[in-house]
């Protein structure tokens, strides 16, 4: 099924005044602009013009493919909130436009996202072109439009730690760094669809940089020489498992380069061209020798480096001592990117042993999932739908191919126990039930959509969105309480499953909380993560207390 991105905008010079709209339809897979549309409307308000832009964009997408999915992006908070049902439509001129827009595609095939105005410049410029044409008494023409050409493309910017900006700077630094290997950029392109995580870029960005003692080693060698934990550039590790050149950053200036070869628990094999998820799940084996061959792929090097005990060699090690004599001054952006990998508590001993790895599986769909209804631990406790059971079977097959899960633990709710049962049966494992993995109790909101909660309990909802301490109506569970419960469960399971890979079958809020706590992110980050039904995420926990997010919201096994 094709997916389109519709960006739309509208404006009025006077509100009401001379007005126009612009709309752009793009291919979600390639980013290619497929259709531009704009029109002068005469006298109208800003909001009416914005709705007309939305309607034009949806109609253009439907003409391209009436069976497609559409993701709408607009900088109009009002239109986005009204079209999602969170706000009521009161203006008489907008009601029929909204109703017409809702009929262009089935509602389940359209999603809406608010974006800042700076990210909606293409549609904005089209709207202004239409108003300029109307002022001249002319109709807007796509043949003369310069909207796409006039959009500036500055270097991405953002707050400290912004993944997109950091990724761009790291790639730019890598491109100009001497001796950069062409394989260094692969982890960023092979990363999970959850975005270019800082750790993914860190692993590749640090590949050619010098430590304080001036040592530089080839990226392929460092990929196979992870310190104890087997840093995986493909899976985006951020924690203790840093690449070997960063061992120099800890002050180990006199260490012999050969001594920093991979400490692996065994030889794990991932096929040529393995995906990020496949490389991540080619997990620890028995102690032995790990060898990464000359010219090994990123996935192969990652697998050879996984684990903790034993020794490993890489044929590229030859000549490292000679290269170590060359002092290379790292670019400032490159050093900043590498710094992300540094644990806040300081460098730990070189070999911490294998981590406890939690593979976090969200349960499959229930009848409430497609309707986006609150479904926590205090509601009807629905079972999986037919689609949900099919998703669980696909997860089971995927994990069976990986062969690394050593235990299965599930939330006590029906949908998680059923998902866990399907997977565990395929893996030949039993299911342990852990109450701490249950979903948040949403109180009186159970079974309601977000829009229904907005209508019935607006003050409670606003408080809940503003503070992690706020409880849902009727004495539900706050996010702060959920976080405390999940943290205690994490500590208990980490101690119990040290050095093992465990599948935790749980829910949206607990999984997001595991990730949030591992990243040290604020509570509001829960609202900024997308987590699909039957998706896989992974977090590793090390003996020194550090955590590494290796995977997030991977759904490749469902395709």
Coordinates of C-alpha atoms in Angstrom, one line a residue:
X1 CA 0.0 0.0 0.0
X2 CA 1.4 3.4 -1.0
X3 CA 1.8 6.1 1.6
X4 CA 1.6 9.8 0.8
X5 CA 2.7 12.9 2.9
X6 CA 0.3 15.8 2.5
X7 CA 1.5 19.2 3.7
X8 CA -1.0 22.0 3.5
X9 CA -1.3 25.6 4.5
X10 CA -3.6 28.6 4.0
X11 CA -3.4 32.3 4.7
X12 CA -5.5 35.5 4.7
X13 CA -4.1 39.0 4.4
X14 CA -6.5 40.6 6.7
X15 CA -8.3 37.7 8.4
X16 CA -10.8 37.9 6.8
X17 CA -9.1 39.3 3.7
X18 CA -7.6 38.1 0.4
X19 CA -6.8 34.5 1.0
X20 CA -5.3 31.5 -0.7
X21 CA -4.1 28.0 0.1
X22 CA -1.2 25.7 -0.9
X23 CA -0.9 21.9 -0.7
X24 CA 1.9 19.5 -1.5
X25 CA 1.6 15.7 -1.9
X26 CA 4.9 13.7 -1.5
X27 CA 5.8 10.1 -1.7
X28 CA 6.5 8.9 1.9
X29 CA 9.0 6.3 0.7
X30 CA 11.2 8.5 -1.5
X31 CA 10.4 12.1 -0.4
X32 CA 9.6 13.0 -4.0
X33 CA 7.1 15.8 -4.6
X34 CA 4.3 14.4 -6.7
X35 CA 1.7 17.2 -6.8
X36 CA 1.6 20.9 -6.0
X37 CA -1.7 22.7 -5.7
X38 CA -2.6 26.3 -4.9
X39 CA -5.6 28.6 -5.4
X40 CA -6.7 32.1 -4.7
X41 CA -10.0 32.1 -2.7
X42 CA -11.0 35.7 -2.6
X43 CA -12.0 37.0 0.8
X44 CA -11.8 34.4 3.6
X45 CA -10.3 33.7 7.0
X46 CA -7.0 32.0 7.8
X47 CA -8.7 28.9 9.1
X48 CA -11.0 28.5 6.2
X49 CA -8.0 28.8 3.8
X50 CA -6.2 26.2 5.9
X51 CA -9.1 23.8 5.6
X52 CA -9.3 24.4 1.8
X53 CA -5.6 23.6 1.6
X54 CA -6.2 20.3 3.5
X55 CA -9.1 19.4 1.3
X56 CA -7.1 20.1 -1.9
X57 CA -4.1 18.0 -0.7
X58 CA -6.3 15.0 0.3
X59 CA -8.1 15.2 -3.1
X60 CA -4.8 15.3 -5.0
X61 CA -3.6 12.3 -3.0
X62 CA -6.8 10.4 -3.8
X63 CA -6.4 11.1 -7.5
X64 CA -2.9 9.5 -7.3
X65 CA -4.1 6.4 -5.5
X66 CA -7.5 6.0 -3.8
X67 CA -6.2 3.0 -1.8
X68 CA -3.2 4.8 -0.3
X69 CA -2.5 5.8 3.3
X70 CA -2.0 9.5 4.0
X71 CA -0.1 11.3 6.7
X72 CA -1.1 15.0 6.9
X73 CA 1.3 17.6 8.3
X74 CA 0.2 21.1 9.0
X75 CA 1.2 24.0 11.1
X76 CA -2.4 24.8 12.0
X77 CA -3.0 23.5 15.5
X78 CA -6.7 24.2 15.2
X79 CA -7.1 22.1 12.0
X80 CA -5.0 19.2 13.3
X81 CA -6.8 19.1 16.7
X82 CA -10.3 19.3 15.1
X83 CA -9.6 16.7 12.4
X84 CA -8.4 14.2 15.1
X85 CA -11.5 14.8 17.1
X86 CA -9.8 16.3 20.1
X87 CA -11.3 19.8 19.6
X88 CA -14.9 20.6 18.5
X89 CA -15.6 22.5 15.3
X90 CA -17.8 25.5 16.1
X91 CA -17.3 27.8 13.1
X92 CA -20.1 27.4 10.6
X93 CA -17.8 27.9 7.6
X94 CA -15.4 25.2 8.7
X95 CA -17.8 22.4 9.6
X96 CA -18.7 21.5 6.0
X97 CA -15.1 21.7 4.9
X98 CA -14.0 19.4 7.8
X99 CA -16.7 17.0 7.0
X100 CA -15.8 16.9 3.4
X101 CA -12.1 16.4 4.2
X102 CA -13.0 13.5 6.5
X103 CA -14.8 11.7 3.6
X104 CA -12.0 11.8 1.0
X105 CA -10.3 8.8 2.6
X106 CA -11.5 6.3 5.2
X107 CA -10.5 7.8 8.6
X108 CA -8.3 4.8 9.5
X109 CA -6.1 5.5 6.6
X110 CA -5.4 9.1 7.5
X111 CA -3.1 10.4 10.3
X112 CA -2.5 14.0 11.4
X113 CA 0.6 15.7 12.7
X114 CA 1.2 19.3 13.8
X115 CA 4.5 20.7 12.7
X116 CA 6.2 24.1 13.3
X117 CA 5.7 26.7 10.5
X118 CA 9.3 26.5 9.6
X119 CA 8.8 22.9 8.5
X120 CA 5.8 23.8 6.3
X121 CA 7.5 26.3 4.0
X122 CA 6.7 24.6 0.8
X123 CA 2.9 24.8 1.3
X124 CA 3.2 28.3 2.8
X125 CA 5.0 29.6 -0.3
X126 CA 2.4 28.0 -2.5
X127 CA -0.4 29.8 -0.6
X128 CA 1.5 33.1 -0.9
X129 CA 2.0 32.5 -4.6
X130 CA -1.7 32.0 -5.0
X131 CA -2.5 35.2 -3.1
X132 CA 0.0 37.1 -5.2
X133 CA -1.5 35.8 -8.4
X134 CA -5.0 36.8 -7.2
X135 CA -3.8 40.3 -6.5
X136 CA -2.6 40.5 -10.1
X137 CA -6.0 39.2 -11.3
X138 CA -4.4 35.9 -12.4
X139 CA -4.8 32.3 -11.6
X140 CA -1.9 30.4 -9.9
X141 CA 0.0 28.1 -12.3
X142 CA 2.1 25.2 -11.4
X143 CA 4.2 25.8 -14.4
X144 CA 5.5 29.2 -13.1
X145 CA 5.7 28.2 -9.4
X146 CA 9.0 28.6 -7.6
X147 CA 7.8 27.4 -4.2
X148 CA 9.9 24.3 -4.2
X149 CA 13.0 26.1 -5.5
X150 CA 12.8 29.0 -3.0
X151 CA 12.8 26.8 0.1
X152 CA 16.1 27.2 2.0
X153 CA 17.8 24.1 3.2
X154 CA 20.0 25.1 6.1
X155 CA 21.9 22.5 8.1
X156 CA 19.6 20.8 10.6
X157 CA 19.7 22.4 14.0
X158 CA 18.1 21.6 17.3
X159 CA 18.6 21.4 21.0
X160 CA 21.6 19.6 22.5
X161 CA 21.4 15.9 21.8
X162 CA 19.1 16.4 18.8
X163 CA 19.5 13.2 16.8
X164 CA 18.9 14.6 13.3
X165 CA 21.3 17.6 13.7
X166 CA 23.9 15.4 15.4
X167 CA 23.7 12.8 12.6
X168 CA 24.1 15.5 10.0
X169 CA 27.1 17.0 11.7
X170 CA 28.7 13.6 12.3
X171 CA 28.3 12.6 8.6
X172 CA 29.8 15.9 7.5
X173 CA 32.7 15.4 9.9
X174 CA 33.2 11.9 8.7
X175 CA 33.2 13.0 5.0
X176 CA 36.1 15.4 5.7
X177 CA 38.1 13.2 8.1
X178 CA 41.3 11.7 6.7
X179 CA 41.4 7.9 6.3
X180 CA 37.6 7.5 6.7
X181 CA 36.4 4.1 5.7
X182 CA 33.5 3.8 3.4
X183 CA 31.8 1.4 5.7
X184 CA 31.6 3.9 8.5
X185 CA 28.4 5.4 7.2
X186 CA 26.5 2.1 7.0
X187 CA 25.2 1.9 10.5
X188 CA 23.2 5.2 10.1
X189 CA 21.5 3.9 7.0
X190 CA 20.8 0.4 8.4
X191 CA 19.4 1.7 11.8
X192 CA 15.9 1.0 12.9
X193 CA 13.1 3.1 11.6
X194 CA 12.7 4.9 14.9
X195 CA 15.2 7.5 13.7
X196 CA 18.9 8.1 13.6
X197 CA 19.7 7.5 17.2
X198 CA 22.6 9.4 18.7
X199 CA 24.3 6.1 19.6
X200 CA 24.2 4.9 16.0
X201 CA 25.9 8.0 14.7
X202 CA 28.3 7.9 17.7
X203 CA 29.6 4.5 16.8
X204 CA 30.3 5.5 13.3
X205 CA 31.4 9.1 14.1
X206 CA 34.0 7.9 16.5
X207 CA 35.4 5.5 13.9
X208 CA 38.2 7.7 12.7
X209 CA 38.8 10.1 15.5
X210 CA 41.9 10.1 17.7
X211 CA 41.9 9.7 21.4
X212 CA 43.9 12.1 23.6
X213 CA 47.0 10.0 23.1
X214 CA 46.6 10.4 19.3
X215 CA 45.7 6.8 18.5
X216 CA 43.6 6.1 15.4
X217 CA 42.5 2.7 14.2
X218 CA 40.4 1.7 11.2
X219 CA 36.7 1.6 11.6
X220 CA 36.4 -2.0 10.7
X221 CA 38.9 -3.0 13.3
X222 CA 37.2 -1.0 16.0
X223 CA 33.9 -2.5 15.2
X224 CA 35.2 -5.9 16.2
X225 CA 37.1 -4.7 19.3
X226 CA 34.3 -3.7 21.6
X227 CA 35.2 -3.5 25.3
X228 CA 33.6 -6.4 27.0
X229 CA 30.1 -5.7 25.9
X230 CA 30.4 -5.9 22.1
X231 CA 29.4 -2.4 21.0
X232 CA 27.2 -2.7 18.0
X233 CA 27.2 0.3 15.6
X234 CA 24.3 -1.3 13.7
X235 CA 22.1 -1.4 16.7
X236 CA 23.0 2.0 18.0
X237 CA 24.6 1.3 21.4
X238 CA 25.2 4.3 23.6
X239 CA 26.4 2.8 26.8
X240 CA 29.5 1.1 28.2
X241 CA 30.1 -1.0 25.0
X242 CA 32.0 1.8 23.2
X243 CA 34.4 1.1 20.3
X244 CA 38.0 0.4 21.1
X245 CA 39.4 3.7 20.1
X246 CA 37.5 5.3 23.0
X247 CA 39.5 3.1 25.4
X248 CA 42.2 5.6 24.7
X249 CA 39.9 8.4 25.9
X250 CA 39.8 6.7 29.3
X251 CA 43.5 7.3 29.7
X252 CA 44.8 3.9 28.7
X253 CA 47.6 5.5 26.7
X254 CA 50.1 2.7 27.2
X255 CA 47.8 -0.2 26.3
X256 CA 48.8 -2.3 23.4
X257 CA 46.4 -2.1 20.5
X258 CA 46.4 -5.9 20.1
X259 CA 45.2 -6.2 23.7
X260 CA 42.0 -4.3 22.8
X261 CA 40.7 -6.9 20.3
X262 CA 37.2 -8.3 20.7
X263 CA 36.2 -10.0 24.0
X264 CA 33.5 -12.2 22.7
X265 CA 31.4 -15.0 24.2
X266 CA 31.3 -16.9 21.0
X267 CA 30.9 -16.6 17.3
X268 CA 27.5 -15.3 16.4
X269 CA 26.6 -15.3 12.7
X270 CA 24.4 -12.8 10.9
X271 CA 23.9 -13.2 7.1
X272 CA 25.4 -10.9 4.6
X273 CA 23.4 -7.7 4.5
X274 CA 21.7 -8.4 7.7
X275 CA 19.2 -5.8 8.9
X276 CA 19.7 -3.8 12.1
X277 CA 17.3 -6.0 13.9
X278 CA 18.9 -9.2 12.7
X279 CA 22.4 -8.0 13.8
X280 CA 21.0 -7.0 17.2
X281 CA 19.5 -10.4 17.9
X282 CA 22.5 -12.3 16.8
X283 CA 23.2 -12.4 20.5
X284 CA 25.7 -13.9 23.0
X285 CA 26.8 -17.5 22.8
X286 CA 29.2 -19.7 24.7
X287 CA 32.8 -18.6 25.5
X288 CA 35.2 -18.9 22.6
X289 CA 37.1 -17.0 20.0
X290 CA 35.4 -14.4 17.8
X291 CA 37.1 -13.6 14.5
X292 CA 36.0 -10.9 12.0
X293 CA 37.4 -11.7 8.6
X294 CA 39.1 -9.2 6.3
X295 CA 36.4 -7.0 4.7
X296 CA 33.7 -8.1 7.1
X297 CA 30.3 -6.5 6.8
X298 CA 29.0 -4.3 9.6
X299 CA 26.6 -7.0 10.6
X300 CA 29.3 -9.6 10.7
X301 CA 31.7 -7.4 12.6
X302 CA 29.0 -6.6 15.1
X303 CA 28.2 -10.2 15.7
X304 CA 31.8 -11.2 16.1
X305 CA 32.2 -8.5 18.7
X306 CA 29.1 -9.4 20.8
X307 CA 29.6 -10.8 24.3
X308 CA 32.2 -10.6 27.1
X309 CA 34.6 -13.5 27.8
X310 CA 37.3 -15.1 25.8
X311 CA 39.4 -13.5 23.1
X312 CA 38.9 -12.4 19.5
X313 CA 41.1 -11.3 16.6
X314 CA 40.5 -9.3 13.5
X315 CA 42.8 -9.6 10.5
X316 CA 42.8 -5.8 10.1
X317 CA 44.7 -5.5 13.4
X318 CA 47.9 -5.9 11.5
X319 CA 49.4 -2.4 11.1
X320 CA 47.4 -0.8 13.9
X321 CA 50.6 -0.1 15.9
X322 CA 52.0 1.8 12.9
X323 CA 48.9 3.8 12.5
X324 CA 48.9 4.6 16.2
X325 CA 51.9 6.8 15.7
X326 CA 49.9 9.2 13.6
X327 CA 48.3 12.0 15.5
X328 CA 45.1 13.1 14.0
X329 CA 43.2 16.2 15.3
X330 CA 39.5 15.3 15.4
X331 CA 37.0 17.8 14.2
X332 CA 35.0 19.5 17.0
X333 CA 31.7 18.1 15.8
X334 CA 33.3 14.6 15.6
X335 CA 34.4 14.9 19.2
X336 CA 31.0 16.1 20.3
X337 CA 29.4 13.1 18.5
X338 CA 31.8 10.7 20.2
X339 CA 31.1 12.2 23.6
X340 CA 27.5 11.0 23.5
X341 CA 28.9 7.5 24.0
X342 CA 30.6 8.4 27.3
X343 CA 28.8 7.1 30.4
X344 CA 28.0 9.9 32.8
X345 CA 29.6 8.1 35.7
X346 CA 33.0 7.8 33.9
X347 CA 34.7 5.0 32.2
X348 CA 34.1 1.6 33.7
X349 CA 36.6 -1.3 33.7
X350 CA 37.3 -2.8 30.2
X351 CA 35.3 -6.0 30.8
X352 CA 32.0 -5.8 32.7
X353 CA 30.7 -9.1 31.6
X354 CA 27.7 -9.7 29.3
X355 CA 24.7 -7.4 30.1
X356 CA 21.1 -8.4 30.9
X357 CA 19.3 -7.7 27.6
X358 CA 15.6 -7.0 27.7
X359 CA 13.9 -7.5 24.3
X360 CA 10.7 -5.5 24.8
X361 CA 7.7 -6.8 22.9
X362 CA 4.4 -4.9 22.8
X363 CA 1.5 -7.3 22.6
X364 CA -0.4 -7.8 19.3
X365 CA -3.5 -5.9 18.3
X366 CA -6.8 -6.2 20.3
X367 CA -10.2 -5.0 19.0
X368 CA -9.5 -1.7 20.8
X369 CA -6.1 -1.1 19.2
X370 CA -7.1 0.2 15.8
X371 CA -9.7 2.4 17.5
X372 CA -6.9 4.0 19.6
X373 CA -8.9 3.6 22.8
X374 CA -7.4 3.8 26.3
X375 CA -6.8 0.2 27.3
X376 CA -4.9 -0.2 30.6
X377 CA -4.9 -2.5 33.5
X378 CA -8.2 -1.3 34.9
X379 CA -10.4 -1.9 31.9
X380 CA -12.1 -4.8 30.1
X381 CA -8.8 -6.7 29.6
X382 CA -9.4 -7.6 26.0
X383 CA -7.8 -10.6 24.2
X384 CA -5.9 -10.5 20.9
X385 CA -7.9 -10.1 17.7
X386 CA -7.2 -12.3 14.7
X387 CA -4.7 -9.7 13.4
X388 CA -3.0 -9.7 16.8
X389 CA -2.6 -13.4 16.8
X390 CA -1.1 -13.3 13.4
X391 CA 1.3 -10.6 14.5
X392 CA 2.3 -12.8 17.5
X393 CA 3.0 -15.7 15.1
X394 CA 5.3 -13.5 13.0
X395 CA 7.2 -12.3 16.1
X396 CA 7.6 -15.9 17.2
X397 CA 9.0 -16.9 13.8
X398 CA 11.4 -13.9 13.8
X399 CA 12.7 -14.6 17.3
X400 CA 13.1 -18.3 16.6
X401 CA 15.3 -17.5 13.7
X402 CA 17.5 -15.3 15.9
X403 CA 17.7 -18.0 18.5
X404 CA 18.9 -15.8 21.3
X405 CA 16.0 -15.4 23.7
X406 CA 16.6 -17.4 26.8
X407 CA 13.5 -16.6 28.9
X408 CA 10.0 -15.1 28.5
X409 CA 8.3 -12.9 31.0
X410 CA 4.9 -11.3 30.5
X411 CA 2.5 -8.8 32.0
X412 CA -0.5 -10.5 33.7
X413 CA -3.1 -9.1 31.3
X414 CA -4.8 -11.3 28.8
X415 CA -3.4 -9.8 25.6
X416 CA 0.3 -10.0 26.8
X417 CA -0.1 -13.5 28.2
X418 CA -1.6 -14.6 24.9
X419 CA 1.1 -13.0 22.9
X420 CA 3.8 -14.4 25.2
X421 CA 2.2 -17.9 25.0
X422 CA 2.4 -18.0 21.2
X423 CA 6.0 -16.8 21.1
X424 CA 7.2 -19.1 24.0
X425 CA 5.6 -22.1 22.4
X426 CA 7.6 -21.5 19.3
X427 CA 10.8 -21.0 21.3
X428 CA 10.2 -24.0 23.6
X429 CA 10.2 -21.8 26.7
X430 CA 7.8 -21.3 29.6
X431 CA 6.2 -18.0 30.4
X432 CA 6.8 -16.3 33.8
X433 CA 4.2 -13.6 34.8
X434 CA 5.5 -10.3 36.3
X435 CA 2.8 -7.9 37.7
X436 CA 5.2 -5.0 37.4
X437 CA 5.0 -5.2 33.6
X438 CA 1.2 -4.4 33.5
X439 CA -0.1 -1.4 31.7
X440 CA -1.0 1.9 33.5
X441 CA -4.5 2.0 35.0
X442 CA -6.3 4.7 33.1
X443 CA -9.2 4.9 35.5
X444 CA -12.5 6.3 34.1
X445 CA -10.8 6.8 30.7
X446 CA -10.6 3.0 30.0
X447 CA -12.3 2.2 26.7
X448 CA -12.6 5.8 25.6
X449 CA -10.8 7.6 22.7
X450 CA -8.7 10.6 23.3
X451 CA -11.4 12.8 21.8
X452 CA -14.0 11.3 24.1
X453 CA -11.8 12.0 27.1
X454 CA -11.3 15.5 25.9
X455 CA -15.0 16.1 25.8
X456 CA -15.9 14.5 29.1
X457 CA -12.9 15.3 31.3
X458 CA -11.0 18.2 29.7
X459 CA -9.5 19.6 32.9
X460 CA -8.2 16.2 34.1
X461 CA -6.8 15.5 30.6
X462 CA -5.0 18.8 30.5
X463 CA -3.5 18.2 33.9
X464 CA -2.4 14.6 32.9
X465 CA -0.7 16.0 29.8
X466 CA 1.1 18.6 31.8
X467 CA 2.4 16.6 34.8
X468 CA 3.6 13.1 35.3
X469 CA 2.1 13.2 38.8
X470 CA -1.5 13.8 37.6
X471 CA -3.8 10.8 37.7
X472 CA -6.5 9.9 35.1
X473 CA -10.1 10.6 36.2
X474 CA -11.4 8.2 38.8
X475 CA -8.2 7.4 40.6
X476 CA -6.1 5.9 37.8
X477 CA -2.3 5.5 37.9
X478 CA 0.0 8.5 37.2
X479 CA 3.0 8.2 34.9
X480 CA 5.2 8.9 37.9
X481 CA 3.7 5.9 39.7
X482 CA 4.1 3.8 36.6
X483 CA 7.7 4.8 36.3
X484 CA 8.4 3.9 39.9
X485 CA 6.8 0.5 39.4
X486 CA 8.7 -0.2 36.1
X487 CA 12.0 0.9 37.7
X488 CA 11.6 -1.5 40.6
X489 CA 10.7 -4.3 38.1
X490 CA 13.7 -3.5 35.9
X491 CA 16.1 -3.7 38.9
X492 CA 14.6 -7.0 40.0
X493 CA 14.7 -8.6 36.6
X494 CA 18.2 -7.2 35.8
X495 CA 19.5 -8.9 38.9
X496 CA 17.7 -12.2 38.1
X497 CA 18.7 -12.4 34.5
X498 CA 22.2 -10.9 34.6
X499 CA 24.1 -11.9 31.4
X500 CA 20.9 -13.3 29.7
X501 CA 18.6 -12.2 26.9
X502 CA 15.0 -12.0 28.1
X503 CA 11.8 -11.3 26.2
X504 CA 9.5 -9.0 28.2
X505 CA 6.0 -9.0 26.7
X506 CA 4.3 -5.9 27.9
X507 CA 2.5 -2.7 26.9
X508 CA 3.0 0.8 25.5
X509 CA 3.6 2.8 28.7
X510 CA 6.0 0.3 30.4
X511 CA 8.1 -0.1 27.2
X512 CA 8.3 3.7 26.7
X513 CA 9.3 4.0 30.3
X514 CA 12.1 1.4 30.0
X515 CA 13.4 3.4 27.1
X516 CA 12.9 6.8 28.8
X517 CA 14.7 5.7 31.9
X518 CA 17.6 4.2 30.0
X519 CA 18.1 7.5 28.1
X520 CA 17.6 9.7 31.1
X521 CA 14.9 11.5 29.2
X522 CA 12.2 13.7 30.8
X523 CA 8.7 12.4 31.5
X524 CA 7.2 14.4 28.6
X525 CA 9.2 12.2 26.2
X526 CA 6.6 9.5 26.6
X527 CA 4.3 11.6 24.4
X528 CA 7.0 11.8 21.7
X529 CA 7.5 8.1 21.0
X530 CA 5.5 6.0 18.6
X531 CA 5.1 2.4 19.6
X532 CA 3.3 0.0 17.2
X533 CA 1.5 -3.2 18.1
X534 CA 3.8 -6.2 18.1
X535 CA 6.9 -4.0 17.8
X536 CA 10.3 -4.9 19.2
X537 CA 12.6 -2.7 21.2
X538 CA 15.7 -3.7 23.2
X539 CA 17.7 -2.3 26.1
X540 CA 20.9 -3.8 27.6
X541 CA 21.8 -3.2 31.3
X542 CA 25.4 -3.5 32.4
X543 CA 27.1 -4.3 35.7
X544 CA 28.1 -0.7 36.3
X545 CA 24.5 0.6 36.1
X546 CA 24.7 2.0 32.6
X547 CA 22.1 1.1 30.0
X548 CA 22.2 1.0 26.2
X549 CA 19.1 1.3 24.0
X550 CA 19.8 -1.0 21.1
X551 CA 16.5 -1.0 19.2
X552 CA 13.2 0.8 19.3
X553 CA 9.8 0.2 17.6
X554 CA 11.1 -2.3 15.0
X555 CA 8.3 -3.8 13.0
X556 CA 10.3 -5.2 10.1
X557 CA 9.2 -8.8 11.1
X558 CA 5.6 -7.9 10.4
X559 CA 6.2 -6.9 6.8

